[in-house]
XYZ file of C-alpha atoms in Angstrom:
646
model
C 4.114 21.038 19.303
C 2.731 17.696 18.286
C -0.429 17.637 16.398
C -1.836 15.315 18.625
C -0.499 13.874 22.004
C -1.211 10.558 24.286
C -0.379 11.073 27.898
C -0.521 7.782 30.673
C -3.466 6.596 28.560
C -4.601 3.511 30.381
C -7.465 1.128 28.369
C -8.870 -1.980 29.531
C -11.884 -4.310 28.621
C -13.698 -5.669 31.579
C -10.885 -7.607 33.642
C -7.993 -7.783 30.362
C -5.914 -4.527 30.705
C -5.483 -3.437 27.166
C -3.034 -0.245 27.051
C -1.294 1.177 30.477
C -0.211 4.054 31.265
C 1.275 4.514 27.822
C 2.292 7.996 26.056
C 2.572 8.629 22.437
C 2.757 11.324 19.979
C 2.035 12.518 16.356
C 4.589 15.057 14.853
C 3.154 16.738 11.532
C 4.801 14.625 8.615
C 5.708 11.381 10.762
C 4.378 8.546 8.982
C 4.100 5.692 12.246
C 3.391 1.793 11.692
C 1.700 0.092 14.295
C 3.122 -3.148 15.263
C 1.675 -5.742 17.422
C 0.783 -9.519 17.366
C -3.329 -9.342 17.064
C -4.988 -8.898 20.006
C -2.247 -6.569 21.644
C -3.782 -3.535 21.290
C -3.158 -1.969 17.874
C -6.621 -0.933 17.093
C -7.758 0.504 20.416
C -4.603 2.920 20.567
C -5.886 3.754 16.703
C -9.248 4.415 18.075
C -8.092 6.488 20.931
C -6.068 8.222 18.303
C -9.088 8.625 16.139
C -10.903 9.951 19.027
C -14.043 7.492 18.675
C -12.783 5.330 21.567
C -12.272 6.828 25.316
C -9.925 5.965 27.250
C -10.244 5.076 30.925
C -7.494 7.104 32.335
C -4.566 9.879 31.315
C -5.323 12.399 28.410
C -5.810 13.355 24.915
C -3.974 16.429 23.732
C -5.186 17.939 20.104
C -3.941 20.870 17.860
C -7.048 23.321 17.674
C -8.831 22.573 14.605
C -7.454 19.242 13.945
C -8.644 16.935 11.423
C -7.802 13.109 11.943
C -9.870 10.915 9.531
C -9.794 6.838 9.863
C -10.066 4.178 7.176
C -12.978 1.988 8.197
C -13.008 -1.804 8.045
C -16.610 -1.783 7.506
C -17.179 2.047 5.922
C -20.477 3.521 5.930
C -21.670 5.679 3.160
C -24.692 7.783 2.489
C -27.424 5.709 1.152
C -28.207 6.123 -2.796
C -24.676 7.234 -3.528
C -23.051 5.828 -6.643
C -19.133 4.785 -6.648
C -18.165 7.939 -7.664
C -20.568 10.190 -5.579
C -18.763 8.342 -2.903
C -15.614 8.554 -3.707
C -16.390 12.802 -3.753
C -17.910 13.109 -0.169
C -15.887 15.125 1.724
C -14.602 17.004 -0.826
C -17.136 20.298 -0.748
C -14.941 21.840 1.297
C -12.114 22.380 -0.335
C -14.296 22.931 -3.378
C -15.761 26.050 -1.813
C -11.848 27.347 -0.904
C -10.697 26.702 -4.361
C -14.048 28.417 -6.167
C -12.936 31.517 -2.873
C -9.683 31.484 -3.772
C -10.252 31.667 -7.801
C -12.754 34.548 -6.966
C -10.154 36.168 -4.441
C -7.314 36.020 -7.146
C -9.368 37.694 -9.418
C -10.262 40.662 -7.217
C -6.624 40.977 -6.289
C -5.159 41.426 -9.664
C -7.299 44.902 -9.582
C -6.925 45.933 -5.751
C -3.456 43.807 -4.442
C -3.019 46.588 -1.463
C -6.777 45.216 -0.303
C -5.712 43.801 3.447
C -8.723 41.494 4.045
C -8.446 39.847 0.529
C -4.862 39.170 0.855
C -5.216 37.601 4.423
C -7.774 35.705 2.930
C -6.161 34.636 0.045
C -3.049 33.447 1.932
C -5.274 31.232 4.379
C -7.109 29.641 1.599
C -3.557 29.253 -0.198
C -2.144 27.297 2.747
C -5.075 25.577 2.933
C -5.260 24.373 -0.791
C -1.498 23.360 -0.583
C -1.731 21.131 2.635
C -4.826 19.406 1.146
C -2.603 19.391 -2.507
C -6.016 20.331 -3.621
C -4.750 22.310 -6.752
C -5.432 19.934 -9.584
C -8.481 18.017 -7.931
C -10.226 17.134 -11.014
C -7.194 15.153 -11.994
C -6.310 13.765 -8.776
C -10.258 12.116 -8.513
C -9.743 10.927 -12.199
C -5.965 9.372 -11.225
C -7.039 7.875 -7.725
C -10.490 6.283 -9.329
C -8.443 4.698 -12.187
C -5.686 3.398 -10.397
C -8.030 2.068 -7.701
C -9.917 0.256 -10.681
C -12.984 1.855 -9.986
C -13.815 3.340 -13.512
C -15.924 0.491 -14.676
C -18.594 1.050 -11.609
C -18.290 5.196 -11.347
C -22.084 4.906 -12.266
C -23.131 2.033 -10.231
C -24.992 2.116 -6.138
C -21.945 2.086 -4.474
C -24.114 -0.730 -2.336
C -23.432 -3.704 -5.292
C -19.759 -3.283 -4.734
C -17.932 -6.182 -2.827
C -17.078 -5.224 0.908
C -13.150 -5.170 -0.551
C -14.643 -2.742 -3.634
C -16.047 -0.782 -0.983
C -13.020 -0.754 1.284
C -11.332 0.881 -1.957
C -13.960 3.738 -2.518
C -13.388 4.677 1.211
C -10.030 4.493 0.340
C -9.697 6.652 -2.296
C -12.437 9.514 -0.864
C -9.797 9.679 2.253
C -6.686 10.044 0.237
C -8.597 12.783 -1.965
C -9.470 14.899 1.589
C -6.000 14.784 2.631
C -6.648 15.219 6.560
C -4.243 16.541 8.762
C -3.867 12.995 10.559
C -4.445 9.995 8.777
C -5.371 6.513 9.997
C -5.345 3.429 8.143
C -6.079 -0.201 9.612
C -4.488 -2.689 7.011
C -4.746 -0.339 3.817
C -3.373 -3.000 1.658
C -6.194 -5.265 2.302
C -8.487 -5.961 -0.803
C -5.652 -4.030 -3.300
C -2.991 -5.591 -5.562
C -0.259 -4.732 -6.092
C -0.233 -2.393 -8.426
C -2.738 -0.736 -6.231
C -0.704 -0.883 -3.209
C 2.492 0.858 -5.433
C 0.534 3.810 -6.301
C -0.643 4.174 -2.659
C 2.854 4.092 -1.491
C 3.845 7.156 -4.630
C 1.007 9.043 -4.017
C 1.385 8.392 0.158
C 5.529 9.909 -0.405
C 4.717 12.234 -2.872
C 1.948 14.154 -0.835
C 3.585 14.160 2.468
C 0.731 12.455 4.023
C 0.801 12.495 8.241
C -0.335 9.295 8.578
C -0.826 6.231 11.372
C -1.241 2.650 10.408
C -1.659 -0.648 10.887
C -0.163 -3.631 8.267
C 1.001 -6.932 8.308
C 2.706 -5.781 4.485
C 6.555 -5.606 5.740
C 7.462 -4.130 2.010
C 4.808 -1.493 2.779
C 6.170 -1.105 5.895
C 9.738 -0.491 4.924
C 8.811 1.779 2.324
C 6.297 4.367 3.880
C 6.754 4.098 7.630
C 9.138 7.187 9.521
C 8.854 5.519 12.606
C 7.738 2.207 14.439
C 5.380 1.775 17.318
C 5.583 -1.887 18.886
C 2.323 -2.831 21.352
C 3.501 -5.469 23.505
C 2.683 -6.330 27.118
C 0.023 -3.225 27.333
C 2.807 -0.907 26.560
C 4.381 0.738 23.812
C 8.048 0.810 22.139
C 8.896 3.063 19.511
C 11.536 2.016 16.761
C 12.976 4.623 13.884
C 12.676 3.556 10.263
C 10.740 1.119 9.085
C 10.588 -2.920 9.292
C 14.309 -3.325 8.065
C 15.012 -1.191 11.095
C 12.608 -2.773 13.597
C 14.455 -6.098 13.170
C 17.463 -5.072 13.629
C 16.795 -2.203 16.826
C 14.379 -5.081 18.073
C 17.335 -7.877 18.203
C 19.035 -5.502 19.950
C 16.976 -4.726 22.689
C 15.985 -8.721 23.140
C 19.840 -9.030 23.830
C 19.808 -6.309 26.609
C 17.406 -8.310 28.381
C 18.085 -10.672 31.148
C 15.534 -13.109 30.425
C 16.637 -15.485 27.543
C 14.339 -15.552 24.049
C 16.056 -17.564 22.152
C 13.343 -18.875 19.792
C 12.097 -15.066 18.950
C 16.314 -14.265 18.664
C 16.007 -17.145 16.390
C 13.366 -16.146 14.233
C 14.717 -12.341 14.285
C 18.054 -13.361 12.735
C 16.808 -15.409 10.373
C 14.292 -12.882 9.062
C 16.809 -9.825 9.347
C 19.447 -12.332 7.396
C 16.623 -12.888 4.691
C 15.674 -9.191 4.425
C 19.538 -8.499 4.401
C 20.878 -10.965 1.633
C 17.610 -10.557 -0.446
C 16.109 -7.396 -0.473
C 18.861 -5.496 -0.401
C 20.891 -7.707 -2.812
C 18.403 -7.054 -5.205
C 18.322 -2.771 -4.422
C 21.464 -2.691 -5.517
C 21.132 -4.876 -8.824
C 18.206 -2.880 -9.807
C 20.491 0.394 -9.191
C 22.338 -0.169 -11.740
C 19.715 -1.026 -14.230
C 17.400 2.445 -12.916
C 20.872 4.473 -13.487
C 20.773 3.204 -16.939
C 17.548 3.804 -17.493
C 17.939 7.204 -16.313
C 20.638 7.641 -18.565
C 18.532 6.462 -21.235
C 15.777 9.007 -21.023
C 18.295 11.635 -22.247
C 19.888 10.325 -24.457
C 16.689 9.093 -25.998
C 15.954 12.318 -27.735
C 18.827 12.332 -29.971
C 19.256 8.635 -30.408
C 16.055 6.683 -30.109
C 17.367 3.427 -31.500
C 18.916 2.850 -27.787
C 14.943 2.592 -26.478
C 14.895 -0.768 -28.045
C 18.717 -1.658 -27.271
C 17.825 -1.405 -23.318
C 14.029 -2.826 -24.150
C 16.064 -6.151 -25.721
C 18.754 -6.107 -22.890
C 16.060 -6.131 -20.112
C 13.698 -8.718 -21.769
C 17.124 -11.202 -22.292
C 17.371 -10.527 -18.360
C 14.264 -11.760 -17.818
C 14.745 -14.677 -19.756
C 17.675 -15.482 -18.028
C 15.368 -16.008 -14.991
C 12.883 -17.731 -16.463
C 14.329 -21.113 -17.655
C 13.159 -24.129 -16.529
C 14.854 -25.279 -13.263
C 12.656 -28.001 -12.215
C 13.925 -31.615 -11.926
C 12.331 -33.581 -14.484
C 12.928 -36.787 -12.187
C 10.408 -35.102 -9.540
C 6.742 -36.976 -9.854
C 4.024 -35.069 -11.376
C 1.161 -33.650 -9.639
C -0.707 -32.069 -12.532
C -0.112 -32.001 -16.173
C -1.833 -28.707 -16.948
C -2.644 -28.766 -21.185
C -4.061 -26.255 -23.273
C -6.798 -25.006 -20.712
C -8.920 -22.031 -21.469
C -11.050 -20.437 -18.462
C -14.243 -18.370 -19.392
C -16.655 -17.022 -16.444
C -19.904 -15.881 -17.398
C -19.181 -13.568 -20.487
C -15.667 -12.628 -18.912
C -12.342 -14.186 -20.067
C -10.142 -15.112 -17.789
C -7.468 -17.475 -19.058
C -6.032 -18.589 -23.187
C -3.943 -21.729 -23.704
C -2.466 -22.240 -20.154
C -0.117 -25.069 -20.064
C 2.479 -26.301 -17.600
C 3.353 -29.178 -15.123
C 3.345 -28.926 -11.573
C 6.258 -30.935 -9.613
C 6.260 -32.791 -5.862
C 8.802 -29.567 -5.058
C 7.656 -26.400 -6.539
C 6.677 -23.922 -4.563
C 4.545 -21.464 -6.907
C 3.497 -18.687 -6.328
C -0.178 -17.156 -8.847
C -0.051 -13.472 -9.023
C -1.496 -10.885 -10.734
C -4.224 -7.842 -10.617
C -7.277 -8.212 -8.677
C -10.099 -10.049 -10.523
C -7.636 -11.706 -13.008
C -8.480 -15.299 -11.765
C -6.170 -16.884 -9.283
C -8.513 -17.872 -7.137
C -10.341 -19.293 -10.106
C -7.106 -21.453 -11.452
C -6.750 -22.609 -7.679
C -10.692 -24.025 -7.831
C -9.750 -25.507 -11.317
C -6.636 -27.428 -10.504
C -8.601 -28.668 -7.152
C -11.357 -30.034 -9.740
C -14.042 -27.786 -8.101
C -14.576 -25.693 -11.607
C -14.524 -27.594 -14.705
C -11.886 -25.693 -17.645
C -13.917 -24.055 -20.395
C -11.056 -26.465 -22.801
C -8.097 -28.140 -22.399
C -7.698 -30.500 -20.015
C -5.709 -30.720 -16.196
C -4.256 -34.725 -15.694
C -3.720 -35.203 -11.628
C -1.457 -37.532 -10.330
C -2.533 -39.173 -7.405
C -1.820 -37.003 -4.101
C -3.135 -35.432 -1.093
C -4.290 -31.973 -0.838
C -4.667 -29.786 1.848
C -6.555 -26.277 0.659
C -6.814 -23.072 2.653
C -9.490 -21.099 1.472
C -10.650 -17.362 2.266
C -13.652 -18.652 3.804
C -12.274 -20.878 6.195
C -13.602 -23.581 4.788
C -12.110 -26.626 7.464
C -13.288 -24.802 10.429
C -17.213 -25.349 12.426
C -17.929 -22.340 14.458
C -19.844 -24.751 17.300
C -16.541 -27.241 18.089
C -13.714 -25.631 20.298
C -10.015 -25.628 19.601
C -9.567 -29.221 21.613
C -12.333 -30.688 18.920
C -11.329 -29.339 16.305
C -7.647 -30.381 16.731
C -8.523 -33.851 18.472
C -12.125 -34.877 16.981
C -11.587 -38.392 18.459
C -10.616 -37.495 21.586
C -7.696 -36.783 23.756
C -5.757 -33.643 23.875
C -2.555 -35.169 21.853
C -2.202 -34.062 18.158
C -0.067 -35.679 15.223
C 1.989 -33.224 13.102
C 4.097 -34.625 10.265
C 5.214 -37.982 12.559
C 5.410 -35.937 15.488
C 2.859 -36.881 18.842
C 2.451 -33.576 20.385
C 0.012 -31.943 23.015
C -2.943 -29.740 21.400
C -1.282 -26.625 23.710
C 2.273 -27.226 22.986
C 1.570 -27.420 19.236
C -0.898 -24.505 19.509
C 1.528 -22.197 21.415
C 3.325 -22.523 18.215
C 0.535 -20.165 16.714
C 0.647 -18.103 19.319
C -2.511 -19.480 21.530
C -2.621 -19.365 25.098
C -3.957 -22.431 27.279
C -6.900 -20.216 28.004
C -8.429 -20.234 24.187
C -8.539 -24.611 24.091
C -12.114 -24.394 25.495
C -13.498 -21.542 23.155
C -15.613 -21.665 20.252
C -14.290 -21.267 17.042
C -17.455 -18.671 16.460
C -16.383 -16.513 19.134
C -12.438 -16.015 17.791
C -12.068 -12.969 15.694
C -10.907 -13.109 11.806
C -7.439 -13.452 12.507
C -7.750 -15.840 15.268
C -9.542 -18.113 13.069
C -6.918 -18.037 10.338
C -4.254 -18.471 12.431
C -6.493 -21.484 13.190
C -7.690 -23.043 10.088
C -3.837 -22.399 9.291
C -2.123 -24.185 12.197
C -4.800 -27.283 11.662
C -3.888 -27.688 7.764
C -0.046 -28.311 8.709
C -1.628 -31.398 10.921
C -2.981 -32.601 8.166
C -1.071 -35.817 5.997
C -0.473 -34.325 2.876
C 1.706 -34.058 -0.608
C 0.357 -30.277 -1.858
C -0.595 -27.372 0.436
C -3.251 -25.130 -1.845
C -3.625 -21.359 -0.446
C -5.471 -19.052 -1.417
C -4.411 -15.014 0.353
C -3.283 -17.168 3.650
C -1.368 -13.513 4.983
C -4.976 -11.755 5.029
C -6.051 -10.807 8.500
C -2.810 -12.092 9.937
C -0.230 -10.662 12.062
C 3.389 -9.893 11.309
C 4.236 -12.858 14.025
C 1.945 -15.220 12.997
C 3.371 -14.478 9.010
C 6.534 -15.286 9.968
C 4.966 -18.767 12.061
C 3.727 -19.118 8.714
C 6.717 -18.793 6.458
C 8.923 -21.092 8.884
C 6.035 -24.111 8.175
C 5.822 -23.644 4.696
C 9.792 -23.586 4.222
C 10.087 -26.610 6.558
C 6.905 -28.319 4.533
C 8.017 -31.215 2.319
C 5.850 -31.263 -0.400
C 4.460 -28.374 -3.263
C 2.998 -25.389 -2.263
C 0.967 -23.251 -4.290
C -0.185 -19.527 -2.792
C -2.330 -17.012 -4.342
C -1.140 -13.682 -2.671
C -0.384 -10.013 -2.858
C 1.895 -9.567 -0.440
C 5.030 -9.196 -2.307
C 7.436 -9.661 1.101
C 6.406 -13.312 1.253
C 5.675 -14.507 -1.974
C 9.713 -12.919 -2.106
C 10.463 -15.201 0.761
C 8.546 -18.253 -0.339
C 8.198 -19.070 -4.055
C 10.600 -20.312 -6.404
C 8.275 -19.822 -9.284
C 5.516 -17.607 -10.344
C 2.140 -18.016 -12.348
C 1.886 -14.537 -13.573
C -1.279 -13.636 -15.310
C -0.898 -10.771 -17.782
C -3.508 -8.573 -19.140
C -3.766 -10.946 -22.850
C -5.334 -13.349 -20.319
C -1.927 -15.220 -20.898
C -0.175 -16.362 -17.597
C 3.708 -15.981 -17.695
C 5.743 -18.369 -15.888
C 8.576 -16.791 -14.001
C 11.502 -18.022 -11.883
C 12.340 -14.196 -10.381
C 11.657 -12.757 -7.282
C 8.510 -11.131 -7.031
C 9.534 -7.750 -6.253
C 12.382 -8.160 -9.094
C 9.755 -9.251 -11.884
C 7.648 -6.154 -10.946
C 10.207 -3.719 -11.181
C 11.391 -5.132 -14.239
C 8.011 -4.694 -15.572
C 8.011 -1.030 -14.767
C 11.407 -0.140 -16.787
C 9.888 -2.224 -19.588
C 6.567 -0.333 -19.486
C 8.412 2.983 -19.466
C 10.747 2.107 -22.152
C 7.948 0.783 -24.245
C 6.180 4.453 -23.752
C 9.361 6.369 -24.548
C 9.132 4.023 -27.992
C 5.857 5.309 -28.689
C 6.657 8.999 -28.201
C 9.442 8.599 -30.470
C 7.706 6.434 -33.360
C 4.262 7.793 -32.900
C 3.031 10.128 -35.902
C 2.189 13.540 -35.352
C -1.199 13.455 -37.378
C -3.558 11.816 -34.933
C -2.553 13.723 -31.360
C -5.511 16.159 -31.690
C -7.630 13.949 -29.745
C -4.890 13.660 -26.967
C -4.660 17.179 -27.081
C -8.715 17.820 -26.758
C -8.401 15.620 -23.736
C -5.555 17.701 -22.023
C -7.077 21.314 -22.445
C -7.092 23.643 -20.120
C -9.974 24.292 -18.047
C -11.367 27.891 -18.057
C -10.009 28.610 -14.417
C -6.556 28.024 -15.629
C -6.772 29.818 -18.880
C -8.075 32.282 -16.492
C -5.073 31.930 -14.002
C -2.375 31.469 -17.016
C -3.586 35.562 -18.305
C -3.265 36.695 -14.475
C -1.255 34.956 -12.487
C 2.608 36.899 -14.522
C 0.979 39.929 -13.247
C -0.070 38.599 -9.524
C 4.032 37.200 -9.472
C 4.963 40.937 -10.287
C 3.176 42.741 -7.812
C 4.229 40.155 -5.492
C 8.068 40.581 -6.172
C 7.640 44.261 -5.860
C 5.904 43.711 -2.418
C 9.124 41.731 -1.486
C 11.109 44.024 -2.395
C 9.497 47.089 -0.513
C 10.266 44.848 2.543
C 13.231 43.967 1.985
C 14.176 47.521 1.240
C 12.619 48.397 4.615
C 14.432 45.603 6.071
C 17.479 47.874 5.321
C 16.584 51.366 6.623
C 16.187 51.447 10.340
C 13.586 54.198 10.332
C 11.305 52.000 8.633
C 12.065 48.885 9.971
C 11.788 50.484 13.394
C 8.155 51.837 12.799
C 7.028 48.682 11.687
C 8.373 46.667 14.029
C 11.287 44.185 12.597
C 9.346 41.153 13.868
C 5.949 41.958 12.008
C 7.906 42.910 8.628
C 9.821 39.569 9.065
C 6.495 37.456 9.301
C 5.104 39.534 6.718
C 8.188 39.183 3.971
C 7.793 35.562 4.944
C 4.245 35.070 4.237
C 4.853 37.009 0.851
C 7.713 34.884 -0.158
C 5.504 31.708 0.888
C 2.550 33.020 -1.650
C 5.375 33.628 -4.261
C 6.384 30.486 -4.637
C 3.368 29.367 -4.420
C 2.160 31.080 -7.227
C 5.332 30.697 -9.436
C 4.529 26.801 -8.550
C 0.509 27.212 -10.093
C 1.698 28.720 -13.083
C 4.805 26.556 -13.737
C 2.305 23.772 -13.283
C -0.037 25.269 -16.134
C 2.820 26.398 -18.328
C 3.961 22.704 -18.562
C 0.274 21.473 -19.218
C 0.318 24.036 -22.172
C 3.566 23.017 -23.548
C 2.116 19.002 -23.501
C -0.692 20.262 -25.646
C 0.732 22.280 -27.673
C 3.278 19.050 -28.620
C 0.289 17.165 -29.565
C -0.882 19.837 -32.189
């Protein structure tokens, strides 16, 4: 049975029908993507999902007892809490099962044959393990550092940034471990290193989970299944974005209508993903083999740590020489510049030189300073030393606030301020509809207000009017946020078709893979690294390097100062507690199993019984065994990494 189930759920908004008649389904495990251009529907059939939105006709099957839980994209939290308090609501719970179950555990080791306890005991069990609740402590810790919400624990969770916020929800979600959930755009607001251990910890925990992204790498890597809204109805997909493309193509073909342009764009964003995603899978095979290979060998000669460390730096290297054409005219001679903020740091000894063609792409963690760099080469913040020469150039700058765009003109003024409805892009005449269509606008929007078009609508706007604009540099600063898949690819074409430099500040790793030839790579020395990789490639290149350079420290580090590692690794009373008891509880246990099983053989007892009650109950026995083999395993190992520290 399906955890929760959407039958001819029909949704409409005054006259616009929304959803019709659609059906749709949650299995326990499936991890679906919602796909849609904005405006199709996506968030409504979340919302139905979620429960907090009724639908006008059909129905909405649940699983008793079901827990669904949504990401917010304006969360709410209880007023005084700090960051941390915040990031623990929800979680009394399953504190109260886990101080139960400790409390159960310890009565059973004296009375096992106790009925109620051991019913009890199982339930909370299950419990704990779907909501992976056994190491919580360490979970919070993990999720709050990763999240990089360690420096404001301690602070009102109110002085936090509506992003910071959108992180705490985040996290407090992923800690409560629902049995259904739903995230609109999770990637929002997180970098990428952020967005990597989302996708681990998303895998690893066999979340059930329904959401929404315009992050096709995301996509590919998390989603089970694809859900298209199109038309007020839905099409489902297997796999992930790779998949959709291709399954999509497919089904375009079968039609008898001809859609050439969207065949057009299909196949050349299926041939992209093809050629360079996968090409690049399979070269980093081959170094993750040998890096496997590595960490065994490591132990008895350590001296190949630094071998493979040398090997992968030279590869990077080989990616990093300079492949600009000197010949091209400069835009900016970047020399020597040093950025300071208030008391922070952001930027040492930056130099470089900017070309008519490079397309560059500034990465980096969140609150490293791209956005800052961007303001400095556009003159708008003045370098705390060094200098930046500019050539002499036009710029056109897109900006997260939408700078180009007044709410009180409509699309026709703002596209044709003189008058008219004709609009000229790059040399071409065109009608303001014709070019607009382009961006996926229908004639009806020319006469509304900017102020009345939702976030997305108004990028796709301020985004479609800076490719009218006579220029030599496009600036942009996270120009995928609050955008569609559809309107990403619109995107992607323009800038690849776009004549001059680019330069984007952006997380999403699909399309700075698609569009850069260069990266601006700031590093945690406040040094930026200039790159000619792939995105993706430079990142998992980082990773080996990072765990090669930890194996080296295992190896070289002295045994004399651990202690303090050790003192931070102890374990916690409960599982010195569990560690004395839990050999025992395994014993009694097997010895349970094996009365059954021993039953299982003689058909005088079986037959008493009842076969089918001493099946369920040998099952639910060999279910808490492993369980608690699991627990203790999971302590042992703890003890052992002490114990190698002392």
């Amino acid at each position: 049975m399906a955890l929760i189930d959407l039958q001819k759920i029909s949704k409409h908004y005054s006259a616009q029908k929304i959803l019709v008649d659609i059906n749709f389904h949650v299995d326990e495990g499936e991890r679906i993507v919602i796909i849609g251009k904005n405006g199709s529907g996506k968030s409504t059939l979340m919302k139905i999902l979620h429960g907090s939105l009724t639908q006008d006709s059909g129905e909405r099957i649940c699983k008793q007892n079901l827990e669904i839980k949504m990401l917010d994209q304006r969360p709410n939290f209880k007023e005084g809490h700090s960051v941390r308090q915040a990031v623990e609501d929800g979680l009394s719970e399953l504190n109260r099962a886990k101080a139960r179950y400790n409390e159960l555990s310890l009565l059973l080791a004296e009375d096992f044959d106790n009925k109620l306890h051991i019913d009890e005991h199982e339930m909370l069990s299950r419990y704990l393990e779907h909501h992976n609740a056994w190491n919580l402590d360490d979970k919070i810790e993990r999720i709050i550092d990763h999240f990089d919400l360690k420096q404001y624990e301690d602070k009102p969770i109110t002085l936090l940034s509506g992003g910071e916020q959108r992180r705490v929800a985040l996290a407090s979600l992923l800690l409560q471990k629902p049995d259904i959930l739903l995230l609109d755009e999770p990637t929002n607001h997180l970098d990428v290193y952020m967005v990597e251990f989302l996708e681990e910890l998303l895998l690893k925990e066999k979340f059930t989970l329904v959401f929404i992204s315009h992050d096709r790498y995301f996509i590919d890597r998390i989603a089970t299944k694809s859900i298209e809204v199109e038309d007020c109805s839905l099409r489902e997909y297997s796999g992930g974005y790779s998949n959709y493309l291709t399954q999509k193509a497919e089904w375009i073909r079968t039609l008898e209508k001809q859609h050439d342009n969207l065949l057009d764009v299909l196949k050349r964003e299926n041939e992209w993903f093809a050629k360079g995603v996968r090409a690049r899978l399979k070269r980093n095979e081959g170094r993750k083999e040998r890096l496997m290979e590595l960490r065994e060998s490591a132990k008895t000669n350590p001296a190949q740590i630094r071998k493979m460390s040398l090997e992968l730096q030279r590869e990077a290297k080989h990616f990093n020489r300079d492949k600009s054409v000197n010949r091209q005219k400069m835009l900016f001679e970047v020399e020597d510049v040093s950025l300071t903020l208030g008391n922070k740091e952001l930027l040492k000894n930056f130099s470089s030189r900017i070309l008519q063609k490079d397309v560059i792409a500034i990465v980096g963690p969140n609150g490293s300073g791209k956005s800052t760099l961007l303001k400095t080469l556009l003159g708008r913040i003045e370098p705390t030393s060094g200098k930046i020469k500019r050539g002499e150039f036009k710029i056109g700058y897109f900006d997260q606030h939408r700078e180009l765009l007044d709410d009180d003109k409509n699309l026709i003024e703002t596209f044709c301020p003189n008058g008219g409805d004709r609009v000229n892009v790059r040399g071409s005449d065109m009608h303001v509809f014709g070019y607009l269509k382009n961006f996926l606008f229908p004639r009806e929007f020319l006469d509304k207000k900017i102020g009345v078009l939702s976030g997305g609508e108004k990028n796709r706007i301020a985004l479609a009017l800076l490719f009218t604009k006579d220029v030599d540099i496009l600036i942009l600063d996270e120009p995928t946020n609050d955008l569609d898949i559809p309107t990403i690819n619109i995107l992607e074409e323009q800038l690849t078709n776009f004549n001059g430099a680019v330069i984007i500040v952006s997380h999403d790793r699909y399309f700075v893979d698609k569009i850069a030839k260069k990266l601006f790579i700031f590093k945690k020395d406040k040094h930026i690294e200039e790159s000619h990789q792939q995105y993706s490639e430079y990142l998992e290149m980082e990773k080996e390097l990072q765990e090669l350079e930890e194996m080296q420290q295992v190896e070289e580090k002295p045994k004399t100062q651990p202690r303090e590692k050790a003192k931070t690794l102890k374990l916690t009373y409960k599982e010195k507690i569990a560690l004395e008891q839990l050999p025992q509880e395994i014993d009694a246990i097997e010895e349970k199993i094996q009365e059954k099983n021993n039953c299982l053989a003689d058909p005088k007892c079986y037959e008493k019984i009842g076969i089918t009650v001493l099946a369920k109950e040998l099952e639910e026995l060999e279910a808490l065994y492993e369980l608690k083999v699991e627990e203790l395993l999971t302590i042992q190992e703890k003890e052992e990494e002490i114990n190698s520290y002392l």
